[in-house]
Amino acid sequence: ALLALSTLFGLAGEYVDSRDVAHDAIEYSSQLSLDDEQTINLLTVVGRAYLECGWMNEGEQLLQRALDISLRTVGKYDLRTATLMCDVAVCMVERDSYHQAASLREEALTITCALTGEYSPEAAVKMNHLALTYSFIGDYHRADELYQRALHILSSTYSLEHPLTIETMRNYAILLTKMRRFDEAETQLQHVREMIVLLYGEQHPKTIFADNGLAGIYLSRGKYADAERLFRQILAIALQNHGSEHPATWMILSNLARALDEQGRWSDAIEIHRSVLVQREATSGLSHPLTIQSMVNLGMSLLASGDIVGAKELFDRIQSLEVNDCDPGLGIYLHIFSSRIAEVLGDTAAAQAELNIASQLDVALTGEVSNATLLVMLGDLAATSGDRQAAQAHYKKAIEILRMLNPEHPHIAPIEEKMRSLQQE
């Protein structure tokens, strides 16, 4: 009964209540003599409840125990074992072990296809999980293919309104955003949000996740006030549902700070970036990509506010770390930050070298240099070196990209001014 109640709380998005009831179930179970199947069920429900509430270490311990028992009692080729593999992979992602998580989810998909066929809904769910992991390590092509396969199976088996289809569409929309296919991503997220609200309501965490994705697209399109308003709206709900120490809350806070950055409100942004960095460093460690992302976010804000010393200190900390399984998108951002540090220190050659690496990563992801910030920086360095033709070409391409995002993108006018200045020279 406690496990059933915990599951119901989880479906309703009441994750703290779900965790607390699950914790009661664990304590009560110590008075009972459970068989292996009952123990696996207990550990799985409680472990998932812990993960939803941000108790990653505790959740991983329980889910790993469940997986070990399942492997010992029913073996590898069992649907429950394959599902537990995917659960444990979630914890691996949180521990910065993306490639290890991908390997485990690949194995889970192989097992599921062998047991149920490659066109079964069970296989489609595993495809969704694996595609999400591929997106973390920058393998966007394979992630794209898997999401399309999974959506075809789920929409054919169930419908576009089924919860499993909606979850896969939501994850696919996030991938489309990473691939800078913003029109497709926004259309898909709008549909996902409508379906989630019908199923769960406006205050559900799934709605918050969709809204966070939409706000991120507004941010990319230069609609900074709209993005800030939506981030603040969902932050209030996240604080109510999760509290201030949940990873979902930190994600929204980080995005809110980026919206403030773009509006030149450095002091407010820096304060938020610092608080998120403290939380992520304490829970995930210094070398985790999310911690690195927070360090770069803070460093860029400090640079923009004129605090070169503070930005350089963060840069030196990053340089001393061993960064594993870095998302290529984060890799581009890291090299942009490194280039800016080199530029303010007067090392033009190092700045150019960092931008060249960032350009190579961008081409590997999208087939061309399509990051407008990167293009503007390339143009600035070309202008500094006297290559006005190259500078104009970079600026022109950056404007084309920004106009596709939003014809009135606020970054267009400053770039046009740079071009006019070059022409006058």
Tab-separated table of C-alpha atoms in Angstrom:
chain	number	residue	atom	x	y	z
A	1	ALA	CA	0.000	0.000	0.000
A	2	LEU	CA	2.838	2.390	0.813
A	3	LEU	CA	4.553	1.633	-2.490
A	4	ALA	CA	1.313	2.178	-4.399
A	5	LEU	CA	0.779	5.493	-2.609
A	6	SER	CA	4.353	6.564	-3.335
A	7	THR	CA	3.851	5.757	-7.021
A	8	LEU	CA	0.622	7.772	-7.116
A	9	PHE	CA	2.325	10.771	-5.522
A	10	GLY	CA	5.088	10.475	-8.119
A	11	LEU	CA	2.627	10.418	-11.022
A	12	ALA	CA	0.977	13.519	-9.570
A	13	GLY	CA	4.338	15.286	-9.414
A	14	GLU	CA	4.339	15.367	-5.618
A	15	TYR	CA	7.901	14.118	-5.431
A	16	VAL	CA	8.649	15.030	-1.822
A	17	ASP	CA	5.555	13.162	-0.607
A	18	SER	CA	6.445	10.262	-2.897
A	19	ARG	CA	9.936	10.100	-1.403
A	20	ASP	CA	8.706	10.320	2.183
A	21	VAL	CA	6.132	7.547	1.728
A	22	ALA	CA	8.739	5.420	-0.080
A	23	HIS	CA	11.117	5.964	2.823
A	24	ASP	CA	8.400	4.752	5.220
A	25	ALA	CA	8.014	1.643	3.046
A	26	ILE	CA	11.733	0.881	3.346
A	27	GLU	CA	11.601	1.195	7.138
A	28	TYR	CA	8.448	-0.934	7.398
A	29	SER	CA	9.953	-3.625	5.152
A	30	SER	CA	12.687	-4.268	7.721
A	31	GLN	CA	10.003	-5.953	9.850
A	32	LEU	CA	9.033	-8.314	7.006
A	33	SER	CA	10.515	-11.297	5.258
A	34	LEU	CA	10.346	-10.414	1.552
A	35	ASP	CA	11.120	-12.735	-1.334
A	36	ASP	CA	13.406	-11.614	-4.191
A	37	GLU	CA	10.590	-10.316	-6.394
A	38	GLN	CA	9.094	-8.259	-3.570
A	39	THR	CA	12.530	-6.892	-2.673
A	40	ILE	CA	13.216	-5.854	-6.267
A	41	ASN	CA	9.852	-4.101	-6.459
A	42	LEU	CA	10.495	-2.305	-3.158
A	43	LEU	CA	13.991	-1.178	-4.113
A	44	THR	CA	12.867	-0.047	-7.578
A	45	VAL	CA	9.933	2.085	-6.419
A	46	VAL	CA	11.867	3.657	-3.557
A	47	GLY	CA	15.006	4.171	-5.678
A	48	ARG	CA	13.041	5.972	-8.386
A	49	ALA	CA	11.293	8.121	-5.791
A	50	TYR	CA	14.672	9.132	-4.376
A	51	LEU	CA	15.967	10.059	-7.849
A	52	GLU	CA	12.923	12.214	-8.580
A	53	CYS	CA	13.561	14.135	-5.379
A	54	GLY	CA	17.257	14.636	-6.050
A	55	TRP	CA	18.577	11.974	-3.662
A	56	MET	CA	20.869	10.591	-6.355
A	57	ASN	CA	23.347	8.603	-4.248
A	58	GLU	CA	20.654	6.956	-2.141
A	59	GLY	CA	18.581	6.186	-5.229
A	60	GLU	CA	21.527	4.673	-7.072
A	61	GLN	CA	22.394	2.363	-4.181
A	62	LEU	CA	18.861	0.946	-4.087
A	63	LEU	CA	18.524	0.593	-7.851
A	64	GLN	CA	21.918	-1.093	-8.151
A	65	ARG	CA	20.863	-3.577	-5.441
A	66	ALA	CA	17.653	-4.256	-7.360
A	67	LEU	CA	19.617	-4.818	-10.569
A	68	ASP	CA	22.067	-7.155	-8.828
A	69	ILE	CA	19.220	-9.268	-7.426
A	70	SER	CA	17.458	-9.349	-10.803
A	71	LEU	CA	20.638	-10.459	-12.570
A	72	ARG	CA	21.178	-13.163	-9.944
A	73	THR	CA	17.611	-14.511	-9.945
A	74	VAL	CA	16.258	-14.116	-13.490
A	75	GLY	CA	19.385	-13.257	-15.470
A	76	LYS	CA	20.223	-10.618	-18.024
A	77	TYR	CA	17.594	-11.514	-20.632
A	78	ASP	CA	14.569	-10.293	-18.703
A	79	LEU	CA	12.515	-7.132	-19.293
A	80	ARG	CA	12.708	-6.086	-15.662
A	81	THR	CA	16.482	-6.445	-15.708
A	82	ALA	CA	16.690	-4.313	-18.874
A	83	THR	CA	14.511	-1.631	-17.305
A	84	LEU	CA	16.671	-1.584	-14.174
A	85	MET	CA	19.731	-1.147	-16.382
A	86	CYS	CA	18.156	2.045	-17.722
A	87	ASP	CA	17.383	3.208	-14.175
A	88	VAL	CA	20.989	2.699	-13.092
A	89	ALA	CA	22.142	4.524	-16.240
A	90	VAL	CA	20.303	7.627	-14.995
A	91	CYS	CA	22.597	7.613	-11.972
A	92	MET	CA	25.655	7.160	-14.194
A	93	VAL	CA	24.707	10.310	-16.086
A	94	GLU	CA	24.507	12.196	-12.819
A	95	ARG	CA	27.999	10.914	-11.967
A	96	ASP	CA	29.464	12.212	-15.243
A	97	SER	CA	29.742	8.706	-16.757
A	98	TYR	CA	27.900	9.374	-20.011
A	99	HIS	CA	29.632	6.770	-22.159
A	100	GLN	CA	29.188	4.115	-19.473
A	101	ALA	CA	25.491	5.024	-19.304
A	102	ALA	CA	25.227	4.783	-23.098
A	103	SER	CA	26.791	1.304	-23.074
A	104	LEU	CA	24.369	0.080	-20.412
A	105	ARG	CA	21.361	1.488	-22.267
A	106	GLU	CA	22.585	-0.026	-25.546
A	107	GLU	CA	22.659	-3.394	-23.793
A	108	ALA	CA	19.178	-2.802	-22.372
A	109	LEU	CA	17.830	-2.002	-25.851
A	110	THR	CA	19.452	-5.124	-27.345
A	111	ILE	CA	17.902	-7.303	-24.635
A	112	THR	CA	14.467	-5.711	-25.048
A	113	CYS	CA	14.511	-6.101	-28.839
A	114	ALA	CA	15.496	-9.774	-28.459
A	115	LEU	CA	12.598	-10.391	-26.059
A	116	THR	CA	9.827	-8.266	-27.568
A	117	GLY	CA	10.936	-7.405	-31.105
A	118	GLU	CA	12.468	-4.162	-32.368
A	119	TYR	CA	9.080	-2.602	-33.177
A	120	SER	CA	7.528	-3.114	-29.745
A	121	PRO	CA	6.585	-0.206	-27.451
A	122	GLU	CA	8.966	-1.647	-24.847
A	123	ALA	CA	11.805	-1.295	-27.352
A	124	ALA	CA	10.649	2.234	-28.229
A	125	VAL	CA	10.917	3.286	-24.580
A	126	LYS	CA	14.498	1.980	-24.450
A	127	MET	CA	15.245	3.860	-27.702
A	128	ASN	CA	14.036	7.052	-26.026
A	129	HIS	CA	16.353	6.438	-23.054
A	130	LEU	CA	19.345	5.666	-25.276
A	131	ALA	CA	18.722	8.657	-27.553
A	132	LEU	CA	18.695	10.932	-24.524
A	133	THR	CA	22.096	9.588	-23.497
A	134	TYR	CA	23.477	10.016	-27.024
A	135	SER	CA	22.350	13.642	-26.947
A	136	PHE	CA	24.401	14.185	-23.776
A	137	ILE	CA	27.601	13.028	-25.490
A	138	GLY	CA	26.954	14.986	-28.685
A	139	ASP	CA	26.019	12.039	-30.905
A	140	TYR	CA	23.077	13.970	-32.305
A	141	HIS	CA	22.752	11.954	-35.521
A	142	ARG	CA	22.191	8.638	-33.748
A	143	ALA	CA	19.941	10.326	-31.193
A	144	ASP	CA	17.846	11.847	-33.997
A	145	GLU	CA	17.428	8.465	-35.700
A	146	LEU	CA	16.421	6.722	-32.467
A	147	TYR	CA	13.880	9.378	-31.505
A	148	GLN	CA	12.230	9.147	-34.928
A	149	ARG	CA	12.056	5.351	-34.703
A	150	ALA	CA	10.653	5.491	-31.174
A	151	LEU	CA	8.034	8.095	-32.104
A	152	HIS	CA	6.913	6.080	-35.108
A	153	ILE	CA	6.430	2.963	-32.962
A	154	LEU	CA	4.702	4.731	-30.059
A	155	SER	CA	2.383	6.868	-32.176
A	156	SER	CA	1.409	3.797	-34.241
A	157	THR	CA	0.917	1.548	-31.206
A	158	TYR	CA	-0.771	4.110	-28.984
A	159	SER	CA	-1.353	7.703	-30.143
A	160	LEU	CA	0.317	11.123	-30.200
A	161	GLU	CA	-1.478	11.889	-26.934
A	162	HIS	CA	-0.160	8.858	-25.023
A	163	PRO	CA	2.160	9.738	-22.078
A	164	LEU	CA	5.028	7.643	-23.491
A	165	THR	CA	4.744	9.368	-26.871
A	166	ILE	CA	4.618	12.788	-25.227
A	167	GLU	CA	7.706	12.074	-23.129
A	168	THR	CA	9.627	10.981	-26.233
A	169	MET	CA	8.451	14.052	-28.180
A	170	ARG	CA	9.595	16.279	-25.317
A	171	ASN	CA	13.062	14.735	-25.265
A	172	TYR	CA	13.276	14.943	-29.053
A	173	ALA	CA	12.380	18.629	-28.933
A	174	ILE	CA	15.286	19.241	-26.544
A	175	LEU	CA	17.597	17.494	-29.032
A	176	LEU	CA	16.234	19.678	-31.857
A	177	THR	CA	17.080	22.713	-29.749
A	178	LYS	CA	20.645	21.471	-29.311
A	179	MET	CA	20.823	20.989	-33.073
A	180	ARG	CA	19.566	24.587	-33.472
A	181	ARG	CA	16.440	23.457	-35.321
A	182	PHE	CA	14.464	25.956	-33.284
A	183	ASP	CA	11.312	26.166	-35.423
A	184	GLU	CA	10.755	22.403	-35.217
A	185	ALA	CA	11.636	22.370	-31.525
A	186	GLU	CA	9.261	25.189	-30.626
A	187	THR	CA	6.344	23.684	-32.576
A	188	GLN	CA	6.911	20.305	-30.956
A	189	LEU	CA	7.267	21.717	-27.446
A	190	GLN	CA	4.072	23.738	-27.828
A	191	HIS	CA	2.201	20.552	-28.744
A	192	VAL	CA	3.868	18.623	-25.921
A	193	ARG	CA	2.947	21.314	-23.429
A	194	GLU	CA	-0.716	21.284	-24.495
A	195	MET	CA	-0.885	17.512	-24.069
A	196	ILE	CA	0.920	17.564	-20.709
A	197	VAL	CA	-1.434	20.220	-19.346
A	198	LEU	CA	-4.426	18.129	-20.414
A	199	LEU	CA	-2.991	15.055	-18.707
A	200	TYR	CA	-1.342	16.520	-15.614
A	201	GLY	CA	-2.254	20.200	-15.197
A	202	GLU	CA	-0.346	23.496	-15.226
A	203	GLN	CA	1.578	22.905	-11.987
A	204	HIS	CA	3.001	19.462	-12.779
A	205	PRO	CA	6.807	19.073	-13.051
A	206	LYS	CA	6.395	17.724	-16.598
A	207	THR	CA	4.757	21.019	-17.553
A	208	ILE	CA	7.639	22.876	-15.945
A	209	PHE	CA	10.130	20.880	-18.020
A	210	ALA	CA	8.307	21.746	-21.253
A	211	ASP	CA	8.076	25.417	-20.258
A	212	ASN	CA	11.783	25.472	-19.453
A	213	GLY	CA	12.484	24.222	-22.973
A	214	LEU	CA	10.217	26.880	-24.489
A	215	ALA	CA	11.846	29.611	-22.418
A	216	GLY	CA	15.235	28.380	-23.617
A	217	ILE	CA	14.086	28.786	-27.223
A	218	TYR	CA	12.876	32.328	-26.441
A	219	LEU	CA	16.352	32.992	-25.064
A	220	SER	CA	17.993	31.719	-28.262
A	221	ARG	CA	15.665	33.882	-30.343
A	222	GLY	CA	16.642	37.005	-28.408
A	223	LYS	CA	13.273	37.355	-26.671
A	224	TYR	CA	14.961	37.953	-23.351
A	225	ALA	CA	12.095	39.577	-21.453
A	226	ASP	CA	9.719	36.764	-22.497
A	227	ALA	CA	12.307	34.174	-21.469
A	228	GLU	CA	12.870	35.829	-18.094
A	229	ARG	CA	9.144	36.039	-17.391
A	230	LEU	CA	8.611	32.349	-18.162
A	231	PHE	CA	11.704	31.256	-16.207
A	232	ARG	CA	10.490	33.180	-13.144
A	233	GLN	CA	7.025	31.685	-13.501
A	234	ILE	CA	8.264	28.087	-13.575
A	235	LEU	CA	10.881	28.790	-10.899
A	236	ALA	CA	8.111	29.646	-8.446
A	237	ILE	CA	6.399	26.325	-9.218
A	238	ALA	CA	9.673	24.384	-9.010
A	239	LEU	CA	10.463	25.875	-5.612
A	240	GLN	CA	7.030	24.839	-4.408
A	241	ASN	CA	7.260	21.308	-5.858
A	242	HIS	CA	10.944	20.514	-5.338
A	243	GLY	CA	12.434	23.063	-2.958
A	244	SER	CA	15.613	25.085	-3.428
A	245	GLU	CA	18.051	22.146	-3.370
A	246	HIS	CA	16.718	20.086	-6.293
A	247	PRO	CA	18.661	19.828	-9.599
A	248	ALA	CA	15.562	20.912	-11.555
A	249	THR	CA	15.442	24.137	-9.568
A	250	TRP	CA	19.135	24.812	-10.236
A	251	MET	CA	18.589	24.231	-13.971
A	252	ILE	CA	15.851	26.856	-14.077
A	253	LEU	CA	17.884	29.282	-11.953
A	254	SER	CA	20.854	28.881	-14.293
A	255	ASN	CA	18.700	29.628	-17.316
A	256	LEU	CA	17.144	32.630	-15.575
A	257	ALA	CA	20.620	34.001	-14.920
A	258	ARG	CA	21.451	33.644	-18.616
A	259	ALA	CA	18.368	35.698	-19.480
A	260	LEU	CA	19.556	38.363	-17.031
A	261	ASP	CA	23.039	38.235	-18.594
A	262	GLU	CA	21.600	39.019	-22.003
A	263	GLN	CA	19.818	42.048	-20.571
A	264	GLY	CA	23.005	43.406	-18.990
A	265	ARG	CA	21.856	42.808	-15.405
A	266	TRP	CA	25.220	41.430	-14.384
A	267	SER	CA	25.026	41.719	-10.598
A	268	ASP	CA	21.744	39.779	-10.396
A	269	ALA	CA	23.006	37.158	-12.859
A	270	ILE	CA	26.333	36.734	-11.050
A	271	GLU	CA	24.589	36.183	-7.720
A	272	ILE	CA	22.444	33.404	-9.209
A	273	HIS	CA	25.352	31.814	-11.096
A	274	ARG	CA	27.366	31.691	-7.851
A	275	SER	CA	24.564	30.006	-5.911
A	276	VAL	CA	24.009	27.399	-8.639
A	277	LEU	CA	27.742	26.693	-8.836
A	278	VAL	CA	27.938	26.114	-5.074
A	279	GLN	CA	25.038	23.638	-5.220
A	280	ARG	CA	26.330	21.750	-8.239
A	281	GLU	CA	29.877	21.579	-6.938
A	282	ALA	CA	28.630	20.161	-3.633
A	283	THR	CA	26.404	17.496	-5.206
A	284	SER	CA	28.106	16.547	-8.490
A	285	GLY	CA	31.748	17.433	-7.913
A	286	LEU	CA	34.076	19.855	-9.663
A	287	SER	CA	34.604	17.865	-12.878
A	288	HIS	CA	30.953	17.205	-13.714
A	289	PRO	CA	29.845	18.899	-16.970
A	290	LEU	CA	27.023	20.726	-15.183
A	291	THR	CA	29.503	22.136	-12.669
A	292	ILE	CA	31.837	23.149	-15.507
A	293	GLN	CA	28.881	24.756	-17.286
A	294	SER	CA	28.094	26.770	-14.149
A	295	MET	CA	31.726	27.862	-13.847
A	296	VAL	CA	31.774	29.044	-17.466
A	297	ASN	CA	28.415	30.821	-17.025
A	298	LEU	CA	29.764	32.674	-14.012
A	299	GLY	CA	33.063	33.417	-15.737
A	300	MET	CA	31.339	34.916	-18.775
A	301	SER	CA	29.165	37.092	-16.523
A	302	LEU	CA	32.208	38.280	-14.602
A	303	LEU	CA	33.994	39.141	-17.842
A	304	ALA	CA	30.999	41.063	-19.133
A	305	SER	CA	30.769	43.000	-15.861
A	306	GLY	CA	34.468	43.906	-16.044
A	307	ASP	CA	35.694	41.563	-13.299
A	308	ILE	CA	38.637	40.153	-15.248
A	309	VAL	CA	40.426	38.921	-12.126
A	310	GLY	CA	37.412	36.880	-10.985
A	311	ALA	CA	36.904	35.457	-14.469
A	312	LYS	CA	40.589	34.503	-14.730
A	313	GLU	CA	40.423	32.707	-11.372
A	314	LEU	CA	37.522	30.591	-12.629
A	315	PHE	CA	39.347	29.932	-15.887
A	316	ASP	CA	42.394	28.707	-13.965
A	317	ARG	CA	40.184	26.385	-11.887
A	318	ILE	CA	38.673	24.886	-15.030
A	319	GLN	CA	42.110	24.419	-16.580
A	320	SER	CA	43.219	22.416	-13.537
A	321	LEU	CA	40.325	19.950	-13.846
A	322	GLU	CA	40.053	16.718	-15.774
A	323	VAL	CA	36.862	17.179	-17.777
A	324	ASN	CA	35.387	13.838	-18.849
A	325	ASP	CA	32.626	13.023	-21.365
A	326	CYS	CA	32.162	16.702	-22.200
A	327	ASP	CA	29.101	17.534	-24.313
A	328	PRO	CA	30.386	19.098	-27.572
A	329	GLY	CA	27.996	22.008	-27.028
A	330	LEU	CA	29.690	22.676	-23.703
A	331	GLY	CA	33.046	22.183	-25.414
A	332	ILE	CA	32.253	25.042	-27.815
A	333	TYR	CA	31.243	27.261	-24.904
A	334	LEU	CA	34.436	26.366	-23.018
A	335	HIS	CA	36.649	27.370	-25.936
A	336	ILE	CA	34.697	30.596	-26.437
A	337	PHE	CA	35.315	31.421	-22.768
A	338	SER	CA	38.994	30.513	-23.126
A	339	SER	CA	39.256	32.747	-26.192
A	340	ARG	CA	37.762	35.687	-24.372
A	341	ILE	CA	40.158	35.238	-21.476
A	342	ALA	CA	43.092	35.133	-23.891
A	343	GLU	CA	41.800	38.214	-25.677
A	344	VAL	CA	41.511	40.356	-22.528
A	345	LEU	CA	45.010	39.225	-21.557
A	346	GLY	CA	46.289	40.421	-24.942
A	347	ASP	CA	47.157	36.990	-26.355
A	348	THR	CA	45.555	37.268	-29.797
A	349	ALA	CA	47.164	34.079	-31.105
A	350	ALA	CA	45.771	31.995	-28.240
A	351	ALA	CA	42.368	33.629	-28.674
A	352	GLN	CA	42.341	32.693	-32.362
A	353	ALA	CA	43.474	29.140	-31.609
A	354	GLU	CA	40.615	28.631	-29.134
A	355	LEU	CA	38.081	29.951	-31.664
A	356	ASN	CA	39.471	27.609	-34.312
A	357	ILE	CA	38.855	24.627	-32.000
A	358	ALA	CA	35.355	25.875	-31.208
A	359	SER	CA	34.691	26.221	-34.950
A	360	GLN	CA	35.791	22.636	-35.576
A	361	LEU	CA	33.435	21.383	-32.859
A	362	ASP	CA	30.582	23.448	-34.289
A	363	VAL	CA	31.145	22.064	-37.787
A	364	ALA	CA	31.218	18.517	-36.378
A	365	LEU	CA	27.832	19.100	-34.736
A	366	THR	CA	25.918	21.046	-37.376
A	367	GLY	CA	27.933	20.753	-40.601
A	368	GLU	CA	29.025	24.409	-40.534
A	369	VAL	CA	29.897	27.208	-38.152
A	370	SER	CA	26.391	28.211	-37.086
A	371	ASN	CA	26.975	29.677	-33.624
A	372	ALA	CA	26.346	33.422	-33.989
A	373	THR	CA	28.441	34.323	-30.933
A	374	LEU	CA	31.358	32.360	-32.327
A	375	LEU	CA	31.015	34.026	-35.733
A	376	VAL	CA	31.009	37.513	-34.209
A	377	MET	CA	34.148	36.707	-32.208
A	378	LEU	CA	35.826	35.387	-35.356
A	379	GLY	CA	34.840	38.603	-37.084
A	380	ASP	CA	36.220	40.733	-34.260
A	381	LEU	CA	39.593	38.974	-34.369
A	382	ALA	CA	39.713	39.250	-38.167
A	383	ALA	CA	38.979	42.978	-37.912
A	384	THR	CA	41.699	43.398	-35.287
A	385	SER	CA	44.233	41.684	-37.544
A	386	GLY	CA	43.236	43.914	-40.476
A	387	ASP	CA	41.400	41.262	-42.514
A	388	ARG	CA	38.292	43.332	-43.176
A	389	GLN	CA	36.971	40.975	-45.865
A	390	ALA	CA	36.984	37.977	-43.518
A	391	ALA	CA	35.484	40.079	-40.733
A	392	GLN	CA	32.631	41.238	-42.978
A	393	ALA	CA	31.961	37.633	-44.060
A	394	HIS	CA	31.743	36.410	-40.447
A	395	TYR	CA	29.497	39.303	-39.419
A	396	LYS	CA	27.220	38.795	-42.413
A	397	LYS	CA	26.780	35.102	-41.657
A	398	ALA	CA	26.072	35.836	-37.986
A	399	ILE	CA	23.337	38.289	-38.997
A	400	GLU	CA	21.795	35.740	-41.374
A	401	ILE	CA	21.625	33.169	-38.570
A	402	LEU	CA	20.137	35.633	-36.099
A	403	ARG	CA	17.512	36.799	-38.608
A	404	MET	CA	16.416	33.206	-39.115
A	405	LEU	CA	15.926	32.982	-35.342
A	406	ASN	CA	14.199	36.342	-35.045
A	407	PRO	CA	14.140	39.173	-37.632
A	408	GLU	CA	14.254	41.628	-34.727
A	409	HIS	CA	16.949	39.860	-32.708
A	410	PRO	CA	18.619	42.490	-30.478
A	411	HIS	CA	22.115	41.282	-31.409
A	412	ILE	CA	21.662	42.231	-35.077
A	413	ALA	CA	21.984	46.009	-34.684
A	414	PRO	CA	25.388	45.926	-32.887
A	415	ILE	CA	26.798	43.612	-35.569
A	416	GLU	CA	25.503	45.886	-38.315
A	417	GLU	CA	27.258	48.775	-36.589
A	418	LYS	CA	30.522	46.787	-36.660
A	419	MET	CA	30.068	46.279	-40.397
A	420	ARG	CA	29.432	49.977	-41.007
A	421	SER	CA	32.541	50.872	-39.025
A	422	LEU	CA	34.634	48.522	-41.180
A	423	GLN	CA	33.217	50.030	-44.367
A	424	GLN	CA	34.041	53.556	-43.177
A	425	GLU	CA	37.630	52.511	-42.520
